[in-house]
One Martini backbone bead per residue (centre of mass of N, CA, C, O) as a GRO file, in nm:
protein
  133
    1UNK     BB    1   8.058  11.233   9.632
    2UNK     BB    2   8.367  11.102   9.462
    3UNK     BB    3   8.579  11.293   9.264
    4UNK     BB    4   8.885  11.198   9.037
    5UNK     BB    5   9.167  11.308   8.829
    6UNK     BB    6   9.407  11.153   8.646
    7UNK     BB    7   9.722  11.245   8.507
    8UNK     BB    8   9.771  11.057   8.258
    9UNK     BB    9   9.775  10.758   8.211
   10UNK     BB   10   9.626  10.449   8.272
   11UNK     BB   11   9.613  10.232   8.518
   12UNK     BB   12   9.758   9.876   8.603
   13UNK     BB   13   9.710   9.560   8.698
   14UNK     BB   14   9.995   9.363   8.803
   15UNK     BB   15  10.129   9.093   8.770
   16UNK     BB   16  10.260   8.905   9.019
   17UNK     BB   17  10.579   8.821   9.098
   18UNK     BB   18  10.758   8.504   9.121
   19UNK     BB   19  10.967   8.326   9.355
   20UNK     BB   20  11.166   8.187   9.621
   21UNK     BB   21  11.138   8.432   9.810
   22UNK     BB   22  10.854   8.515   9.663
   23UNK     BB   23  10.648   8.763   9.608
   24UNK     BB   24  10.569   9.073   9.441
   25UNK     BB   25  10.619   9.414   9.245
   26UNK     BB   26  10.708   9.598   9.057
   27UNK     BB   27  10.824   9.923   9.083
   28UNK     BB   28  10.647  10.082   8.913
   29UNK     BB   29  10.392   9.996   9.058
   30UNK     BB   30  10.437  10.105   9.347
   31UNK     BB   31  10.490  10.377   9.251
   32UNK     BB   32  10.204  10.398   9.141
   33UNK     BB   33  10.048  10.363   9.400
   34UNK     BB   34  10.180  10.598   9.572
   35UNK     BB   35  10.070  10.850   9.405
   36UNK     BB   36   9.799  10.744   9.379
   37UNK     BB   37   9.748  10.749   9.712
   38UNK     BB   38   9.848  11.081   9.735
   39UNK     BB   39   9.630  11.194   9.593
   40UNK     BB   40   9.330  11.030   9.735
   41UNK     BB   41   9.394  11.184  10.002
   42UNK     BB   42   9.394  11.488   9.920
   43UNK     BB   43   9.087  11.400   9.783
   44UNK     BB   44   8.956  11.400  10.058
   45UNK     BB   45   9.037  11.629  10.236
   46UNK     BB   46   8.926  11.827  10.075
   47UNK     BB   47   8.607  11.667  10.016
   48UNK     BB   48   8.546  11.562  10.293
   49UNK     BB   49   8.528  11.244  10.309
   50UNK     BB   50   8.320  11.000  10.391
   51UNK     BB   51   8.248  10.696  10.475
   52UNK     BB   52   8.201  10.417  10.336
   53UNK     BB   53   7.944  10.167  10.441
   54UNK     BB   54   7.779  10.090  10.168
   55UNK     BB   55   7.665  10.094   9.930
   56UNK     BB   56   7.817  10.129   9.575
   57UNK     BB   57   7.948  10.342   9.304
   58UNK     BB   58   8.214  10.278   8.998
   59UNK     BB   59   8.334  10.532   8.788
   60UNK     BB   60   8.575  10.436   8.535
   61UNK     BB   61   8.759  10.664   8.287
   62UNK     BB   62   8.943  10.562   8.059
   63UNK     BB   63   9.200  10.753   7.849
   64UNK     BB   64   9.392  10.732   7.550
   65UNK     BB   65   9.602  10.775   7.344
   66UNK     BB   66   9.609  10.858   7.025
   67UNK     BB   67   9.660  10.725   6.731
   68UNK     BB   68   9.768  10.796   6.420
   69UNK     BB   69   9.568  10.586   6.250
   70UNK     BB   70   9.316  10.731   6.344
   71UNK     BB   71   9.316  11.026   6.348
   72UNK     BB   72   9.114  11.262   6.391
   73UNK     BB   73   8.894  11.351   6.619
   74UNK     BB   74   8.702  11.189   6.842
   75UNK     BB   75   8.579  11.015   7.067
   76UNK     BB   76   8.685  10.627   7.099
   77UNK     BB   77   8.659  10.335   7.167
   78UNK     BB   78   8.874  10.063   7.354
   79UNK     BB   79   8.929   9.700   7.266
   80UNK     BB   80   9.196   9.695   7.373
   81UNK     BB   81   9.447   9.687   7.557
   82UNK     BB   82   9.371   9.705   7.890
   83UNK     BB   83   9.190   9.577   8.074
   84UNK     BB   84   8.912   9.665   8.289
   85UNK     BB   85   8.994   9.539   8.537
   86UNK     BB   86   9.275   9.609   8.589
   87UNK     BB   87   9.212   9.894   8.594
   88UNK     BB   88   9.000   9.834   8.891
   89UNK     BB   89   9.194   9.732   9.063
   90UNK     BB   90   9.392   9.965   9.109
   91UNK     BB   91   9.188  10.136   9.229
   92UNK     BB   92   9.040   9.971   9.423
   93UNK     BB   93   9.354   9.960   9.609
   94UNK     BB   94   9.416  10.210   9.646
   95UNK     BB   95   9.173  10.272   9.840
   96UNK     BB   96   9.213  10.093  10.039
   97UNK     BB   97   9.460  10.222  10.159
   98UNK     BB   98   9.280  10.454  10.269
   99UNK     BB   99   9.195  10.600  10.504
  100UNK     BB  100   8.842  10.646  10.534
  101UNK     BB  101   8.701  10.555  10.301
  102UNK     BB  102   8.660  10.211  10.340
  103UNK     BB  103   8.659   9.892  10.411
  104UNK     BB  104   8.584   9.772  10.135
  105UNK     BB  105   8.562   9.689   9.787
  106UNK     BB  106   8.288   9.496   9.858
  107UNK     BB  107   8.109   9.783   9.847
  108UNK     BB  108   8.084   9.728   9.536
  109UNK     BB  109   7.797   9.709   9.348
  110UNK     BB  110   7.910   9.893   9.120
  111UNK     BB  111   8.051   9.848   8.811
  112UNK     BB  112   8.242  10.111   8.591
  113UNK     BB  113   8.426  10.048   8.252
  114UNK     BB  114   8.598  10.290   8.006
  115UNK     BB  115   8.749  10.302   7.684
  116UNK     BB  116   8.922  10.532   7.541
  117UNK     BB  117   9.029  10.779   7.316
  118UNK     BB  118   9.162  11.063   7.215
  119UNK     BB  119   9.082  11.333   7.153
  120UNK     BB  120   9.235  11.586   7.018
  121UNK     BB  121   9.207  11.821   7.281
  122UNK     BB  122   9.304  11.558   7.422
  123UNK     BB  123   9.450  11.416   7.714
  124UNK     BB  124   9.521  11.171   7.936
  125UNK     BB  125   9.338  10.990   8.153
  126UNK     BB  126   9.152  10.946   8.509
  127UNK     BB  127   8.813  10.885   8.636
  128UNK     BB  128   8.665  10.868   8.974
  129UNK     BB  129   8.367  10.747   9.076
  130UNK     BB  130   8.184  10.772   9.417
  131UNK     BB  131   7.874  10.627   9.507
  132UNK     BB  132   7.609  10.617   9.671
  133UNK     BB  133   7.314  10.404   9.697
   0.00000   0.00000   0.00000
């Protein structure tokens, strides 16, 4: 089993612009697969995670910053954007990218998305769960 936790704001895939000179990804989204990439690098070799060769299980629990409107409290569902695809999509393209990790995203047989507010207590964050089935 393999799980990071990203500090900060939870990261979404941004769809490309295109123009005539070809397709692209915004500067801030490069930076942020970047980032992300070298996070995953680094929670491998530390895990010292094998390869998945087979199916496995993904689950990723997005918590965002918890508006002033909602008070104080426990954690609450998060049922507006940004969408749950979008956020499963940015993490298994990084993964995707880390050498060594599996061989394409399409070994995930289970995929699980969940976005929260956060409690009084807790700050943004990302944790990201992969095991095999």
């Amino acid at each position: 089993m393999f799980t990071i936790t990203f500090a900060g704001k939870p990261h979404t895939m941004q769809r490309p612009r295109v123009t005539r000179k070809g397709t692209y990804y915004k500067q801030d989204m490069k930076q942020a697969m970047k980032t992300v990439q070298e996070q995953l690098m680094f929670a491998v070799q530390l895990q010292q995670h094998k390869e998945i060769t087979g199916a496995c299980k993904v689950t990723i629990t997005a918590v965002y910053k918890r508006p002033v409107r909602l008070g104080k409290g426990n954690r609450i569902i998060k049922a507006t954007s940004p969408d749950a695809d979008n956020i499963a999509k940015f993490y298994l393209d990084c993964l995707n990218r880390v050498n060594g990790f599996w061989t394409d995203d399409r070994l995930c047989a289970d995929l699980r998305v969940t976005k929260w507010y956060c409690a009084d207590y807790e700050s943004p964050y990302c944790t990201l769960t992969v095991e095999s089935i």
